[in-house]
Short mmCIF file of C-alpha atoms and ligand atoms in Angstrom, two decimals:
data_model
loop_
_atom_site.label_atom_id
_atom_site.label_comp_id
_atom_site.label_asym_id
_atom_site.label_seq_id
_atom_site.Cartn_x
_atom_site.Cartn_y
_atom_site.Cartn_z
CA MET A 1 0.00 0.00 0.00
CA ALA A 2 1.22 3.53 -0.84
CA ALA A 3 2.19 5.90 1.99
CA GLU A 4 -0.78 7.77 3.37
CA ILE A 5 -1.22 11.53 3.09
CA ALA A 6 -2.92 12.91 6.20
CA LEU A 7 -5.86 15.21 5.55
CA PRO A 8 -6.61 18.29 7.69
CA SER A 9 -9.36 17.66 10.23
CA PRO A 10 -12.83 18.44 8.88
CA SER A 11 -14.98 21.16 10.37
CA TYR A 12 -18.27 20.13 11.99
CA LYS A 13 -19.79 23.59 11.91
CA GLY A 14 -20.72 25.66 8.87
CA THR A 15 -22.35 28.94 7.96
CA VAL A 16 -24.86 27.65 5.36
CA SER A 17 -28.04 25.92 6.57
CA VAL A 18 -29.14 22.55 5.18
CA GLU A 19 -32.17 24.34 3.72
CA GLU A 20 -29.98 26.89 1.96
CA ALA A 21 -27.74 24.16 0.56
CA LEU A 22 -30.77 22.17 -0.66
CA LYS A 23 -32.29 25.25 -2.29
CA ALA A 24 -29.04 26.18 -4.06
CA ARG A 25 -28.05 22.67 -5.19
CA ARG A 26 -27.84 22.31 -8.98
CA THR A 27 -25.80 20.17 -11.33
CA HIS A 28 -22.94 22.44 -12.40
CA ARG A 29 -21.20 21.97 -15.72
CA SER A 30 -18.94 25.02 -15.82
CA PHE A 31 -16.04 25.46 -13.40
CA GLN A 32 -13.16 27.85 -12.83
CA SER A 33 -9.74 26.21 -12.93
CA ARG A 34 -9.04 27.88 -9.54
CA PRO A 35 -7.38 25.38 -7.20
CA LEU A 36 -8.99 23.99 -4.07
CA THR A 37 -7.16 23.91 -0.77
CA LEU A 38 -6.37 20.60 0.89
CA LYS A 39 -8.75 21.70 3.66
CA GLN A 40 -11.61 22.04 1.12
CA PHE A 41 -10.79 18.64 -0.40
CA SER A 42 -10.72 17.16 3.10
CA GLN A 43 -14.09 18.71 3.95
CA ILE A 44 -15.73 17.40 0.76
CA LEU A 45 -14.41 13.88 1.39
CA TRP A 46 -15.56 13.91 5.00
CA GLY A 47 -19.00 15.16 3.97
CA ALA A 48 -19.17 12.48 1.30
CA TYR A 49 -18.25 9.40 3.33
CA GLY A 50 -16.32 10.48 6.40
CA VAL A 51 -16.40 8.85 9.82
CA THR A 52 -18.88 10.30 12.34
CA ASP A 53 -18.89 7.66 15.08
CA GLN A 54 -17.64 4.24 16.09
CA LYS A 55 -20.19 1.67 17.26
CA TYR A 56 -20.87 -2.08 17.00
CA GLY A 57 -17.25 -2.54 15.89
CA SER A 58 -17.83 -0.34 12.83
CA PHE A 59 -16.81 3.12 11.77
CA LEU A 60 -20.13 4.84 11.07
CA LYS A 61 -20.17 7.39 8.29
CA THR A 62 -21.99 10.46 6.96
CA ALA A 63 -23.97 8.23 4.57
CA PRO A 64 -26.17 5.32 5.71
CA SER A 65 -25.21 1.79 4.71
CA ALA A 66 -27.20 -1.45 4.77
CA GLY A 67 -25.79 -3.52 7.64
CA ALA A 68 -23.05 -0.88 8.08
CA LEU A 69 -21.06 -2.77 5.46
CA TYR A 70 -19.95 0.34 3.50
CA PRO A 71 -19.38 -1.07 0.01
CA LEU A 72 -18.30 2.26 -1.51
CA ASP A 73 -14.98 3.96 -2.14
CA ILE A 74 -14.29 7.56 -3.10
CA TYR A 75 -11.48 8.47 -5.46
CA GLY A 76 -10.29 11.97 -6.32
CA VAL A 77 -9.00 12.74 -9.80
CA VAL A 78 -6.81 15.72 -8.96
CA GLY A 79 -5.76 17.94 -11.84
CA LYS A 80 -2.47 19.80 -12.27
CA GLY A 81 -2.76 22.67 -9.79
CA GLY A 82 -6.17 21.29 -8.80
CA VAL A 83 -5.60 20.92 -5.08
CA GLU A 84 -2.91 23.02 -3.40
CA THR A 85 0.05 20.89 -2.20
CA LEU A 86 -1.12 17.75 -4.02
CA ALA A 87 0.59 16.46 -7.16
CA PRO A 88 -1.84 15.62 -9.96
CA GLY A 89 -3.06 12.05 -9.73
CA ILE A 90 -5.71 9.61 -8.61
CA TYR A 91 -6.14 9.52 -4.84
CA HIS A 92 -8.10 7.00 -2.77
CA PHE A 93 -9.90 8.29 0.33
CA ARG A 94 -9.35 6.21 3.48
CA PRO A 95 -12.20 7.37 5.76
CA GLU A 96 -11.05 5.45 8.84
CA ASN A 97 -7.75 7.37 8.94
CA HIS A 98 -9.13 10.49 7.22
CA ALA A 99 -6.23 10.18 4.79
CA LEU A 100 -5.44 9.76 1.13
CA GLU A 101 -3.34 7.24 -0.72
CA LEU A 102 -1.95 7.89 -4.16
CA VAL A 103 -3.15 5.28 -6.68
CA LYS A 104 -1.77 6.72 -9.92
CA GLN A 105 0.23 9.80 -10.89
CA GLY A 106 -0.64 12.34 -13.57
CA ASP A 107 -3.44 14.68 -14.59
CA LEU A 108 -6.08 12.25 -15.87
CA ARG A 109 -9.11 14.58 -15.91
CA ALA A 110 -9.31 14.85 -19.70
CA GLU A 111 -8.98 11.09 -20.12
CA VAL A 112 -11.75 10.51 -17.55
CA ALA A 113 -13.95 13.08 -19.36
CA ARG A 114 -13.28 11.39 -22.72
CA GLN A 115 -14.45 8.07 -21.28
CA ALA A 116 -17.61 9.80 -20.04
CA LEU A 117 -19.09 10.24 -23.52
CA GLN A 118 -16.68 13.13 -24.25
CA GLN A 119 -18.26 15.37 -21.61
CA MET A 120 -15.15 17.53 -21.75
CA TRP A 121 -16.62 20.28 -19.54
CA MET A 122 -15.72 18.04 -16.61
CA ALA A 123 -12.01 18.29 -17.31
CA LYS A 124 -11.86 21.96 -16.28
CA ALA A 125 -12.95 21.24 -12.70
CA PRO A 126 -9.89 21.14 -10.40
CA LEU A 127 -11.17 17.94 -8.83
CA ILE A 128 -13.31 15.08 -10.10
CA LEU A 129 -14.65 12.63 -7.54
CA VAL A 130 -15.46 9.06 -8.55
CA ILE A 131 -17.68 6.89 -6.35
CA THR A 132 -17.12 3.17 -6.82
CA GLY A 133 -18.96 0.17 -5.39
CA GLU A 134 -17.49 -3.19 -4.42
CA TYR A 135 -20.64 -5.31 -4.43
CA LYS A 136 -19.24 -8.31 -2.58
CA ARG A 137 -18.95 -6.28 0.65
CA SER A 138 -22.75 -5.96 0.73
CA SER A 139 -23.69 -9.13 -1.18
CA ILE A 140 -21.85 -11.32 1.33
CA LYS A 141 -24.81 -10.59 3.65
CA TYR A 142 -27.61 -9.57 1.29
CA GLY A 143 -27.01 -11.64 -1.85
CA PRO A 144 -28.12 -9.98 -5.11
CA ARG A 145 -29.90 -7.26 -3.12
CA GLY A 146 -26.46 -6.08 -2.05
CA VAL A 147 -26.01 -4.72 -5.58
CA THR A 148 -29.19 -2.64 -5.24
CA TYR A 149 -28.12 -1.44 -1.79
CA THR A 150 -24.71 -0.40 -3.14
CA HIS A 151 -26.38 1.69 -5.86
CA ILE A 152 -28.74 3.30 -3.35
CA GLU A 153 -25.82 4.14 -1.07
CA ALA A 154 -23.91 5.80 -3.92
CA GLY A 155 -26.91 8.12 -4.31
CA HIS A 156 -26.65 9.12 -0.66
CA VAL A 157 -22.98 9.92 -1.07
CA GLY A 158 -23.72 11.90 -4.23
CA GLN A 159 -26.19 14.11 -2.39
CA ASN A 160 -23.75 14.49 0.51
CA ILE A 161 -21.17 15.80 -1.95
CA PHE A 162 -23.64 18.26 -3.48
CA LEU A 163 -24.66 19.62 -0.08
CA GLN A 164 -21.17 19.73 1.41
CA ALA A 165 -19.89 21.55 -1.67
CA GLU A 166 -22.68 24.14 -1.37
CA ALA A 167 -21.98 24.60 2.34
CA ILE A 168 -18.38 25.66 1.66
CA GLY A 169 -19.03 27.84 -1.39
CA LEU A 170 -18.23 25.24 -4.05
CA LYS A 171 -20.34 23.61 -6.75
CA ALA A 172 -20.59 20.03 -7.95
CA GLY A 173 -21.76 18.25 -11.07
CA ILE A 174 -22.94 14.67 -11.48
CA VAL A 175 -22.26 12.29 -14.34
CA GLY A 176 -23.62 8.79 -14.79
CA ALA A 177 -22.85 8.40 -18.49
CA PHE A 178 -19.46 6.72 -18.82
CA ASN A 179 -17.76 3.51 -19.85
CA ASN A 180 -17.10 1.59 -16.63
CA GLN A 181 -14.28 -0.58 -18.00
CA GLN A 182 -12.48 2.43 -19.48
CA ILE A 183 -12.80 4.44 -16.26
CA ILE A 184 -11.31 1.49 -14.33
CA ARG A 185 -8.43 1.31 -16.84
CA VAL A 186 -7.70 5.06 -16.91
CA MET A 187 -7.79 5.40 -13.12
CA GLY A 188 -5.87 2.20 -12.39
CA LEU A 189 -8.66 0.79 -10.21
CA SER A 190 -9.22 -2.81 -9.17
CA THR A 191 -11.75 -4.50 -11.45
CA SER A 192 -13.80 -5.37 -8.33
CA HIS A 193 -14.59 -1.65 -7.94
CA ASP A 194 -17.47 -0.65 -10.21
CA PRO A 195 -17.56 3.10 -10.96
CA LEU A 196 -21.06 4.36 -10.14
CA LEU A 197 -20.99 8.17 -10.18
CA ILE A 198 -18.56 10.83 -11.30
CA MET A 199 -18.77 14.24 -9.63
CA PRO A 200 -16.66 17.21 -10.69
CA VAL A 201 -16.18 19.82 -7.92
CA GLY A 202 -14.90 23.39 -8.00
CA TYR A 203 -15.80 27.06 -8.07
CA SER A 204 -18.67 28.01 -10.35
CA GLU A 205 -17.67 29.95 -13.47
C1 FMN B 1 -27.74 9.16 -11.99
C2 FMN B 1 -27.54 10.49 -12.68
C3 FMN B 1 -26.79 10.55 -13.83
C4 FMN B 1 -26.57 11.78 -14.47
N1 FMN B 1 -25.73 11.83 -15.54
C5 FMN B 1 -25.43 13.02 -16.09
C6 FMN B 1 -24.47 13.11 -17.14
O1 FMN B 1 -23.89 12.12 -17.58
N2 FMN B 1 -24.21 14.33 -17.65
C7 FMN B 1 -24.80 15.47 -17.18
O2 FMN B 1 -24.49 16.55 -17.70
N3 FMN B 1 -25.71 15.42 -16.18
C8 FMN B 1 -26.04 14.23 -15.61
N4 FMN B 1 -26.92 14.18 -14.56
C9 FMN B 1 -27.52 15.42 -14.04
C10 FMN B 1 -28.98 15.59 -14.44
O3 FMN B 1 -29.06 15.96 -15.80
C11 FMN B 1 -29.58 16.65 -13.51
O4 FMN B 1 -29.59 16.16 -12.18
C12 FMN B 1 -31.00 17.03 -13.93
O5 FMN B 1 -31.00 17.70 -15.16
C13 FMN B 1 -31.68 17.93 -12.87
O6 FMN B 1 -30.92 19.11 -12.68
P1 FMN B 1 -30.29 19.53 -11.27
O7 FMN B 1 -29.41 18.41 -10.78
O8 FMN B 1 -29.48 20.76 -11.57
O9 FMN B 1 -31.42 19.79 -10.33
C14 FMN B 1 -27.15 12.96 -13.93
C15 FMN B 1 -27.93 12.88 -12.78
C16 FMN B 1 -28.10 11.68 -12.14
C17 FMN B 1 -28.88 11.63 -10.85
#
């Protein structure tokens, strides 16, 4: 396993109400190339799927999970100059340690966008999040229903990302149209991780 990069602690208090974030939430498709800070990246990841408690031998997270089995992973496709202090690359979020691990080096935003039906607007966002599901973590208990649960849970994380982005003055987009095998190849992911949602994040243009 690659060396971990510690993330700054997330903040548990904001200045935007849930109602304000819900009202403002829209799918954004136009972003400034302005970089994000590591603190902003950390906050988005925590909001998405961060740890909020520890009970029943599990790390409980910001999103619900059937049987607390947490079949999802969050990856960040960080562009060149996308997140201050981070080299461009694919980073895997490790919620339990609130840390990142580098999976692959290089600015792969354009390649990810190309494999998402050429939705090249995505490539301008400083950061593109990819939510993947590893079905066996849920199916081991729930059988084929574990696949359904994994998809439902990705939706929860997607909304968390939208709302957390709004709460810190950022915008997010959401993309479901992409070639799963090609996204796995470009990002250097394990074939057991099925990409479910792609969410560019940044400042609105
Ligand atoms: C599962 C899913 C897949 C989507 N895929 C795409 C996509 O590939 N490209 C895109 O531009 N928008 C995509 N969208 C965004 C929708 O077009 C958008 O949510 C819808 O138009 C409503 O607008 P709003 O999100 O701004 O309220 C997707 C949304 C969802 C929930």
